Amino acid sequence: MSDLNLGILGNCIIAALVDTEARIVWGCLPRLDGDPVFCALLDNGPDPERGGYWSLTLPNGRTREQAYLPNTAVLRTVIGDAEGNAIEILDFAPRHKQYGRMYRPPMLVRCVRPLSGRPRIVTHLLPRFQNGELRPNITRGSNHARYVGPTQTLRLTTDAPLSYVLEHVPFLLDRPMHFVLGPDEILNADIAETAGGLLARTRDYWRDWARSLTIPFEWQDEVIRAAVTLKLCAYEETGAVVAALTTSIPEAAHSQRNWDYRFCWLRDAYFVIQAMNRLGVTTTMEAYIGYIMDIVGDVETQGLGPLFAITRSADLSERVAPALAGYRGMGPVRIGNEAWLQVQNDVYGSVVLAATHVFFDRRLELADRHGLFEQLERIGSRAVQVWDKPDAGLWELRTREHVHTFSAVMCWAACDRLAKIAGVIGRRERAAYWRERADAMHARICAEAWHEPGGYFASCFGGGDLDASLLLLNELDFLTADDPRFAATVDAIGTSLRSGDFLYRYQIPDDFGRPETAFTVCAFWYVEALTALGRRDEARDLFGKLLARRNPLGLLSEDLDWHTGEQWGNFPQTYSMVGLINCAMRLSIGWEEAF
């Protein structure tokens, strides 16, 4: 049975997911939102030859160890059998600097070597095309096989016996062997030297990158793994950041809450940018600003949509992939996401907040600060127009709209940050203009969203329901930590939305009934809020419990089962990994305190 005890391979162009048996069960090519040529994660049919995966194992083996090489995206799996035979598999997607630019081809490399005994291995390379509908035509050469599909062809180059590979026959692993799967391009070099060189350079790249991080004293391994994961969710070619690497893993069993998250939500991307900035990684923000500024041209007349394809297309029309049964048979499998049609007014704040850091960080060279500020002003003008208008909200309700408090606060944040940016670049008139609008919005939000009978901020203007996103009122600088209204709202959310170690995002029925699982990041938001209120011991205790819910490779999905702690929802979820980083940075003791 499928589960989310998965690891990630990636290089910021493609990504793949590997299960505990070293099977690649998900992978889109030639880019993060491409055709899932490995789709077994969403197709658990009874026929083992149905395909959609790439296995490499001992016929009667079981996994003994699985872990990343420290501070890298190279996954090591050790498989052994009862007779004392054992093998090691190193899986990765090449990424390193070459000729003054980043080498990151749409390629997966698997290096396998014997560790003990006389192991006989077997491999099943069974890609599928067009969302699982088509088996490829296979041609072969002396050391390669071509998997030919209607829109792309994959080439496997290997120094293993090709006939055994293609016929899935066990063979003796008497030396290290290598498998390179990528574009249909001839490899004019020694396979072992090529794979070994790619491994060494990729390993060194990630270790150098990890050394550049500004990490807390505590929870270093956890933060580094989360940072690498966020990096792998950024599509470097355009600067887009996807919300997750998968589609249609349900939020709860048989819930029909199956969505495609392989797109760039402006809101999610802001949270990723914020977390990476805290770690000292500003390149993700700089690339993302280029991405988002390319799609704001029509903001004044059409508004800004909540999500875009990684190449900026706004049309993400949703359809069902009929050939895929779904995760554990729990379809449908959706391609595309109708949320692109929704009005989500928090996006204006998300864009301005994502870009704010660049105006204040002296390390960053901004060629045209005033030009970028004027582009952001267009976003702010739209925020002023829509901040008190109904929308689908943060949680993307599909059949109802309200004036959501979180959306209004994010529009306020756009104006607030524009006032601060104008001040730092010497635009005094514009600073006064944006401060006046921010202050007026702040006053009305406090009046309209405050639920006097309950003594807390409600999810909607004039409403009484609670919403976990309002745990961010201090994080967004809307309320100070010592404002009694913030403490009251946190207490109300903790009382009504918390159950055990987890939190609901809300308790009211939505388009699919009441939520059945906890939204992972909400618990991290609660930890952050407790920390802001000075309740550090309580926050540290809950943070430790949340860390224990990560999978064996340190990763988190979107949702958690209340009773078992099992992960559900799309994977890995950037929101969840952001929450881990932010909490660790807030809660860790300082380096100077440790000695």
XYZ file of C-alpha atoms in Angstrom:
595
model
C 0.000 0.000 0.000
C 1.285 3.449 -0.907
C 2.233 5.897 1.810
C 4.081 9.195 2.046
C 7.292 7.803 3.526
C 9.008 9.179 0.457
C 12.233 10.962 -0.370
C 12.808 13.617 -3.017
C 15.285 13.675 -5.852
C 15.566 16.938 -7.743
C 17.650 19.685 -9.265
C 15.246 22.680 -9.485
C 14.061 21.641 -12.954
C 12.660 18.171 -12.274
C 11.836 16.194 -9.151
C 11.012 12.572 -8.355
C 9.785 10.717 -5.284
C 11.396 7.512 -4.033
C 9.687 5.091 -1.655
C 11.241 3.028 1.131
C 11.956 0.171 -1.314
C 13.999 2.481 -3.560
C 11.243 2.587 -6.185
C 10.817 5.854 -8.027
C 7.027 6.129 -7.860
C 6.496 9.723 -8.954
C 8.374 11.955 -11.325
C 7.337 14.556 -13.897
C 9.422 15.225 -16.993
C 10.832 17.335 -18.470
C 9.919 19.810 -15.700
C 8.179 20.002 -12.312
C 4.674 20.234 -13.812
C 5.322 17.922 -16.750
C 3.906 14.533 -17.674
C 4.209 12.156 -14.680
C 6.152 9.434 -16.441
C 6.475 7.756 -13.053
C 2.957 7.742 -11.650
C 2.628 4.546 -9.573
C 1.998 6.692 -6.495
C -1.408 7.453 -7.994
C -2.113 4.123 -9.623
C -2.118 1.131 -7.279
C -3.541 -1.438 -9.660
C -3.075 -5.177 -9.128
C -0.840 -5.647 -12.182
C 2.842 -5.194 -11.207
C 3.690 -4.692 -14.880
C 1.198 -1.843 -15.209
C 4.104 0.516 -14.835
C 4.695 4.027 -13.789
C 7.726 3.265 -11.610
C 11.412 2.391 -11.630
C 12.563 -0.263 -9.181
C 16.095 -1.468 -8.515
C 16.439 -4.150 -5.860
C 17.348 -7.644 -4.729
C 14.610 -10.165 -5.646
C 14.047 -11.076 -1.978
C 15.566 -8.041 -0.381
C 14.321 -5.525 2.113
C 15.508 -2.043 2.884
C 17.918 -1.857 5.802
C 18.839 1.812 5.680
C 17.651 4.901 3.850
C 18.969 8.412 4.366
C 20.278 11.403 2.497
C 23.984 11.933 2.270
C 24.424 14.708 4.862
C 23.351 18.157 3.666
C 22.580 17.010 0.118
C 19.738 15.890 -2.141
C 21.503 12.559 -2.812
C 19.508 9.648 -1.400
C 21.267 6.502 -0.179
C 19.368 3.223 0.193
C 20.873 -0.042 1.459
C 18.971 -3.228 0.619
C 19.867 -6.659 1.947
C 18.474 -10.197 1.960
C 18.450 -13.157 4.341
C 21.507 -14.719 2.651
C 23.790 -11.834 3.584
C 23.759 -10.113 0.210
C 23.538 -6.329 0.279
C 23.641 -3.461 -2.176
C 23.854 0.318 -1.960
C 21.882 2.630 -4.270
C 22.690 6.321 -4.633
C 19.936 8.289 -6.376
C 20.131 11.918 -7.490
C 19.340 14.469 -10.164
C 22.525 16.206 -11.366
C 23.047 19.806 -10.303
C 26.329 21.695 -10.310
C 28.053 24.687 -11.822
C 29.623 24.239 -15.224
C 30.927 26.757 -17.756
C 29.741 29.652 -15.615
C 26.144 28.447 -15.395
C 24.108 25.839 -13.559
C 24.005 22.363 -15.106
C 20.603 20.891 -14.189
C 19.352 18.599 -16.941
C 16.035 16.707 -16.754
C 17.941 13.590 -15.722
C 17.916 10.935 -12.992
C 21.022 8.951 -12.096
C 21.145 5.718 -10.090
C 24.479 4.285 -8.951
C 24.386 0.803 -7.446
C 27.240 -1.214 -5.953
C 27.599 -4.475 -4.034
C 28.275 -4.217 -0.309
C 28.418 -7.890 0.693
C 27.840 -11.400 -0.644
C 27.073 -12.035 -4.299
C 23.907 -10.015 -4.821
C 21.730 -10.533 -7.858
C 19.651 -7.491 -8.709
C 16.632 -6.883 -10.888
C 15.344 -3.626 -12.293
C 11.962 -2.636 -13.700
C 12.058 0.613 -15.638
C 8.443 1.150 -16.667
C 7.680 4.751 -17.573
C 4.250 5.807 -18.798
C 3.170 8.785 -20.874
C 0.152 11.083 -21.074
C -0.835 10.775 -17.423
C -0.495 7.012 -17.337
C -2.446 6.245 -20.496
C 0.340 5.090 -22.819
C 3.140 2.563 -22.635
C 6.220 3.729 -24.537
C 7.649 2.071 -27.582
C 11.106 0.741 -26.703
C 14.124 0.627 -28.976
C 17.626 -0.413 -27.979
C 21.238 0.125 -28.852
C 24.428 -1.397 -27.518
C 24.369 0.385 -24.157
C 21.129 2.282 -24.229
C 17.379 1.929 -24.568
C 14.967 4.563 -25.828
C 11.456 4.932 -24.375
C 9.514 6.686 -27.105
C 6.358 8.640 -26.309
C 4.179 10.999 -28.316
C 5.767 14.203 -27.002
C 9.075 13.139 -25.473
C 11.593 10.314 -25.643
C 13.652 9.147 -22.689
C 17.018 7.477 -23.050
C 18.489 5.057 -20.524
C 22.250 4.660 -20.753
C 23.792 1.963 -18.580
C 26.797 -0.289 -18.079
C 24.526 -3.051 -16.750
C 23.536 -5.943 -19.079
C 20.894 -4.227 -21.209
C 18.972 -7.379 -22.121
C 18.522 -8.230 -18.439
C 17.420 -4.680 -17.746
C 14.813 -4.705 -20.515
C 13.540 -8.201 -19.726
C 13.542 -7.662 -15.931
C 15.813 -10.668 -15.367
C 17.910 -10.876 -12.160
C 21.655 -10.612 -12.763
C 24.819 -10.673 -10.692
C 26.013 -7.326 -9.389
C 29.719 -8.087 -9.362
C 30.873 -4.475 -9.720
C 29.411 -0.959 -9.449
C 26.841 -0.261 -12.150
C 25.209 2.949 -13.288
C 21.908 4.009 -14.820
C 21.407 7.422 -16.438
C 17.874 8.314 -17.556
C 17.258 11.572 -19.329
C 16.706 13.261 -22.683
C 17.261 11.362 -25.902
C 20.856 12.462 -26.249
C 23.888 10.294 -26.915
C 26.326 9.949 -24.026
C 29.760 10.140 -25.661
C 31.729 9.278 -22.539
C 32.460 6.431 -20.176
C 29.239 5.729 -18.238
C 30.916 4.949 -14.923
C 33.136 8.030 -15.085
C 30.206 10.213 -16.136
C 27.877 8.999 -13.387
C 30.636 9.116 -10.775
C 31.635 12.622 -11.776
C 28.022 13.833 -11.708
C 27.596 12.302 -8.262
C 30.686 13.978 -6.842
C 29.875 17.394 -8.286
C 26.210 17.206 -7.235
C 27.142 16.155 -3.712
C 29.656 18.987 -3.467
C 27.178 21.535 -4.809
C 24.587 20.736 -2.131
C 27.147 20.704 0.664
C 28.446 24.091 -0.414
C 24.886 25.417 -0.619
C 24.055 24.121 2.859
C 27.160 25.842 4.233
C 25.778 29.156 3.003
C 22.640 28.871 5.148
C 22.138 30.948 8.274
C 20.809 28.202 10.529
C 19.765 28.133 14.195
C 21.877 26.405 16.826
C 19.151 23.870 17.569
C 17.432 21.607 15.018
C 20.137 22.125 12.408
C 19.558 18.878 10.529
C 15.807 19.465 10.461
C 16.189 22.996 9.125
C 18.746 22.032 6.484
C 16.507 19.257 5.202
C 13.544 21.631 5.075
C 15.638 24.218 3.236
C 16.843 21.713 0.649
C 13.234 20.632 0.163
C 12.051 24.196 -0.454
C 14.916 24.689 -2.876
C 13.779 21.632 -4.829
C 10.274 23.121 -5.127
C 11.620 26.191 -6.946
C 11.635 26.018 -10.742
C 14.891 27.814 -11.335
C 14.410 28.503 -15.024
C 11.614 31.030 -14.372
C 11.770 31.686 -10.615
C 8.378 30.109 -9.869
C 7.862 28.170 -6.635
C 5.382 25.266 -6.681
C 3.175 24.562 -3.661
C 4.026 20.832 -3.779
C 5.437 18.301 -6.217
C 2.327 16.120 -6.572
C -1.284 16.169 -7.596
C -4.363 14.560 -6.107
C -3.074 13.002 -2.921
C -6.298 13.439 -0.914
C -6.419 15.568 2.213
C -8.224 12.686 3.907
C -9.277 9.183 2.893
C -12.076 9.173 0.281
C -12.625 12.893 0.810
C -12.571 13.964 -2.869
C -10.296 16.802 -1.708
C -7.813 15.927 -4.445
C -6.024 18.903 -5.976
C -3.113 19.565 -8.293
C -0.453 21.561 -6.427
C 2.275 21.650 -9.107
C 1.714 25.370 -9.672
C 2.866 28.647 -8.203
C 0.447 30.102 -5.663
C 1.461 33.691 -4.983
C 0.569 33.251 -1.313
C 2.527 30.034 -0.813
C 5.482 31.451 -2.703
C 5.613 34.459 -0.377
C 5.872 32.185 2.671
C 8.673 30.226 0.986
C 10.527 33.427 0.099
C 10.169 34.684 3.668
C 11.572 31.467 5.145
C 14.476 31.325 2.704
C 15.326 34.960 3.403
C 15.528 34.117 7.104
C 18.082 31.465 6.203
C 20.102 33.951 4.175
C 19.036 32.541 0.792
C 18.064 35.633 -1.192
C 18.540 34.164 -4.660
C 15.150 32.445 -4.485
C 13.503 35.815 -3.794
C 15.426 37.586 -6.563
C 14.409 34.970 -9.131
C 10.802 35.009 -7.928
C 10.564 38.807 -8.218
C 11.523 38.497 -11.865
C 8.823 35.855 -12.317
C 6.045 37.785 -10.634
C 6.856 41.171 -12.189
C 6.391 39.590 -15.600
C 2.734 38.800 -14.845
C 1.459 42.002 -13.247
C 0.936 43.941 -16.450
C -2.840 43.584 -16.445
C -3.372 43.940 -12.711
C -5.107 47.315 -12.964
C -7.826 46.101 -15.314
C -8.169 42.393 -14.654
C -6.826 41.819 -11.176
C -4.239 39.268 -10.209
C -5.058 35.571 -10.124
C -4.052 33.428 -7.148
C -1.890 30.931 -9.019
C -0.008 30.483 -12.248
C 1.836 27.778 -14.121
C 5.575 27.758 -13.626
C 5.915 29.408 -17.043
C 3.309 32.065 -16.082
C 0.299 30.714 -17.966
C -2.867 31.636 -16.052
C -5.143 29.061 -17.734
C -4.953 25.975 -15.529
C -8.236 24.374 -16.563
C -8.941 21.323 -14.462
C -9.529 17.859 -15.907
C -9.459 14.272 -14.671
C -6.804 11.731 -15.709
C -8.943 8.623 -16.411
C -6.048 6.155 -16.582
C -4.967 6.767 -12.978
C -6.973 5.227 -10.125
C -5.645 7.647 -7.522
C -3.666 7.376 -4.319
C -4.719 4.046 -2.757
C -7.447 3.994 -5.396
C -8.962 7.217 -4.019
C -9.493 9.180 -7.207
C -10.073 11.360 -9.017
C -6.631 12.371 -10.221
C -6.878 15.989 -11.281
C -4.634 17.776 -13.748
C -4.913 21.551 -13.487
C -6.659 23.526 -10.768
C -9.866 25.538 -11.078
C -8.719 27.799 -8.257
C -7.029 29.854 -10.958
C -10.474 31.309 -11.688
C -11.086 32.388 -8.103
C -10.835 35.829 -6.566
C -8.380 35.652 -3.668
C -7.628 39.182 -2.559
C -4.715 38.291 -0.291
C -2.530 37.856 -3.394
C -1.765 41.585 -3.529
C -0.207 41.524 -0.111
C 1.629 38.330 -0.987
C 3.362 39.971 -3.947
C 4.390 43.127 -2.088
C 5.568 41.195 0.976
C 7.675 38.871 -1.165
C 9.482 41.833 -2.715
C 9.875 44.020 0.375
C 13.120 42.462 1.615
C 15.038 43.473 -1.488
C 14.690 47.170 -0.584
C 16.195 46.754 2.870
C 19.014 44.223 2.379
C 22.236 46.106 1.601
C 23.796 42.961 0.132
C 21.387 43.040 -2.791
C 21.990 45.190 -5.822
C 18.732 46.516 -7.219
C 19.320 48.288 -10.509
C 16.033 50.206 -10.556
C 14.588 50.522 -7.051
C 12.173 53.248 -8.073
C 10.966 51.286 -11.087
C 10.260 48.207 -8.984
C 8.532 50.353 -6.364
C 6.254 51.833 -9.011
C 5.339 48.371 -10.238
C 4.511 47.364 -6.671
C 2.390 50.489 -6.311
C 0.146 49.132 -9.040
C -0.351 46.050 -6.884
C -1.076 48.283 -3.887
C -3.638 50.289 -5.823
C -5.503 47.118 -6.601
C -5.324 46.091 -2.930
C -6.974 49.388 -1.986
C -9.784 48.693 -4.438
C -10.590 45.154 -3.280
C -9.543 44.815 0.361
C -13.117 44.925 1.687
C -14.694 42.923 -1.152
C -15.827 39.269 -0.896
C -13.442 36.579 -2.099
C -12.811 32.827 -1.863
C -10.226 33.394 0.848
C -7.027 31.686 1.868
C -8.700 28.276 1.947
C -10.154 28.590 -1.579
C -13.808 27.927 -0.882
C -15.355 26.991 -4.202
C -19.031 27.795 -3.695
C -19.154 30.772 -1.322
C -17.537 34.144 -0.850
C -17.127 36.454 2.150
C -15.010 39.429 3.127
C -12.268 37.349 4.707
C -10.250 38.922 7.488
C -6.991 37.339 6.363
C -7.414 38.717 2.835
C -8.145 42.187 4.212
C -5.091 42.032 6.491
C -2.875 41.012 3.577
C -4.155 43.973 1.545
C -3.366 46.173 4.534
C 0.121 44.633 4.600
C 0.623 45.644 0.965
C -0.085 49.288 1.826
C 1.909 49.165 5.060
C 5.012 47.790 3.333
C 4.688 50.247 0.449
C 4.755 53.076 2.983
C 7.918 51.649 4.533
C 9.567 51.056 1.158
C 8.742 54.608 0.040
C 10.357 55.912 3.191
C 13.608 54.021 2.700
C 13.967 55.113 -0.946
C 13.208 58.753 -0.156
C 9.698 59.012 -1.645
C 8.114 60.979 1.214
C 4.866 61.890 -0.541
C 4.252 58.266 -1.494
C 5.124 57.129 2.027
C 2.461 59.469 3.429
C -0.028 58.336 0.796
C 0.372 54.648 1.582
C 0.479 55.195 5.338
C -2.840 57.022 5.203
C -4.465 54.138 3.337
C -2.931 51.490 5.554
C -4.108 53.240 8.704
C -7.660 53.630 7.388
C -7.790 49.945 6.427
C -6.385 48.897 9.802
C -9.070 50.793 11.676
C -11.901 49.327 9.643
C -10.565 45.769 9.841
C -10.373 46.060 13.612
C -13.965 47.292 13.695
C -15.461 44.893 11.150
C -13.598 41.670 12.018
C -13.635 41.885 15.809
C -16.260 39.518 17.249
C -17.309 41.314 20.402
C -19.365 38.472 21.958
C -16.439 36.058 21.715
C -13.671 38.568 22.212
C -11.550 37.596 19.193
C -10.953 38.345 15.531
C -13.284 36.270 13.352
C -12.633 34.737 9.966
C -14.961 37.155 8.135
C -16.267 40.669 8.564
C -19.334 40.561 10.777
C -18.903 36.836 11.436
C -18.140 34.729 14.468
C -16.247 31.743 13.103
C -12.582 31.158 13.861
C -9.814 30.728 11.330
C -6.274 29.474 12.049
C -4.784 31.959 9.576
C -5.434 34.704 12.145
C -2.627 33.238 14.218
C -0.483 35.265 11.789
C -1.772 38.680 12.911
C 1.456 39.337 14.792
C 3.722 37.719 12.200
C 2.265 40.111 9.607
C 2.769 43.079 11.983
C -0.952 43.818 12.061
C -1.002 43.464 15.864
C 1.833 43.698 18.346
C 2.507 40.657 20.503
C 1.423 42.543 23.612
C -1.911 43.605 22.117
C -4.552 41.848 24.252
C -6.640 41.254 21.129
C -3.880 39.064 19.699
C -3.625 36.967 22.862
C -7.409 36.616 22.985
C -7.558 35.463 19.371
C -4.760 32.943 19.900
C -6.506 31.575 22.996
C -9.826 31.293 21.173
C -8.205 29.421 18.273
C -6.337 27.139 20.674
C -9.568 26.334 22.500
C -11.790 25.789 19.475
C -9.532 24.574 16.653
C -6.854 22.598 18.487
C -7.222 18.885 19.119
C -4.220 17.200 20.695
C -1.087 18.290 18.874
C -2.872 19.484 15.736
C -5.189 22.251 14.571
C -8.086 22.515 12.186
C -7.824 25.391 9.740
C -11.526 26.015 10.505
C -14.424 24.005 11.885
C -17.321 25.071 9.679
C -18.521 22.813 6.841
C -17.193 23.805 3.436
C -17.869 22.566 -0.096
C -16.958 18.992 0.938
C -18.271 18.955 4.504
C -16.171 19.400 7.625
C -12.392 18.984 7.330
C -11.336 15.502 8.485
C -7.606 16.050 8.965
C -5.380 18.680 10.494
C -3.728 21.222 8.221
C -0.081 20.794 9.181
C 1.104 24.382 8.946
C -1.647 25.595 11.289
C 0.047 23.848 14.205
C 3.323 25.554 13.294
C 1.505 28.909 13.174
C 0.206 28.160 16.651
C 3.753 27.465 17.854
C 4.886 30.796 16.403
C 1.999 32.616 18.087
C 2.765 31.001 21.463
C 6.387 32.055 21.079
C 5.376 35.647 20.332
C 3.249 35.619 23.487
C 6.209 34.480 25.571
C 4.885 30.955 26.137
C 8.163 29.394 24.987
C 8.072 26.195 27.042
C 4.630 25.342 25.689
C 5.752 26.241 22.176
C 8.921 24.122 22.372
C 6.982 21.132 23.650
C 4.470 21.296 20.798
C 7.218 21.913 18.239
C 8.994 18.754 19.347
C 5.797 16.763 18.896
C 5.305 18.159 15.403
C 8.867 17.278 14.411
C 8.135 13.703 15.442
C 5.409 13.617 12.765
C 7.878 14.032 9.905
C 8.457 11.002 7.739
C 11.710 9.012 8.182
C 13.514 11.332 5.756
C 12.404 14.490 7.549
C 9.618 15.595 5.199
C 6.021 16.707 5.692
C 2.905 16.690 3.557
C -0.068 19.039 3.741
C -2.259 17.257 6.308
C -2.063 14.930 9.310
C -4.530 12.368 10.592
C -5.826 13.342 14.027
C -5.561 9.874 15.528
C -2.617 8.153 13.836
C -0.487 11.112 12.758
C -0.357 9.652 9.234
C 0.465 12.148 6.522
C -2.125 13.047 3.880
C -2.355 15.660 1.163
C 0.107 16.715 -1.486
C 3.774 16.104 -0.824
C 6.086 17.616 0.164
C 4.052 20.669 1.138
C 6.066 23.884 1.076
C 3.756 25.440 3.693
C 4.656 22.675 6.150
C 8.405 22.891 5.586
C 8.221 26.697 5.923
C 6.451 26.284 9.259
C 9.232 24.026 10.507
C 11.930 26.540 9.548
C 10.151 29.543 11.028
C 9.493 27.810 14.351
C 13.066 26.561 14.651
C 14.443 30.025 13.934
C 12.177 31.579 16.571
C 12.623 28.959 19.284
C 16.281 28.008 19.091
C 18.667 29.298 21.674
C 21.372 31.524 20.234
C 24.801 30.247 19.309
C 26.332 32.376 22.040
C 24.029 30.768 24.631
C 25.143 27.265 23.753
C 28.690 27.501 25.028
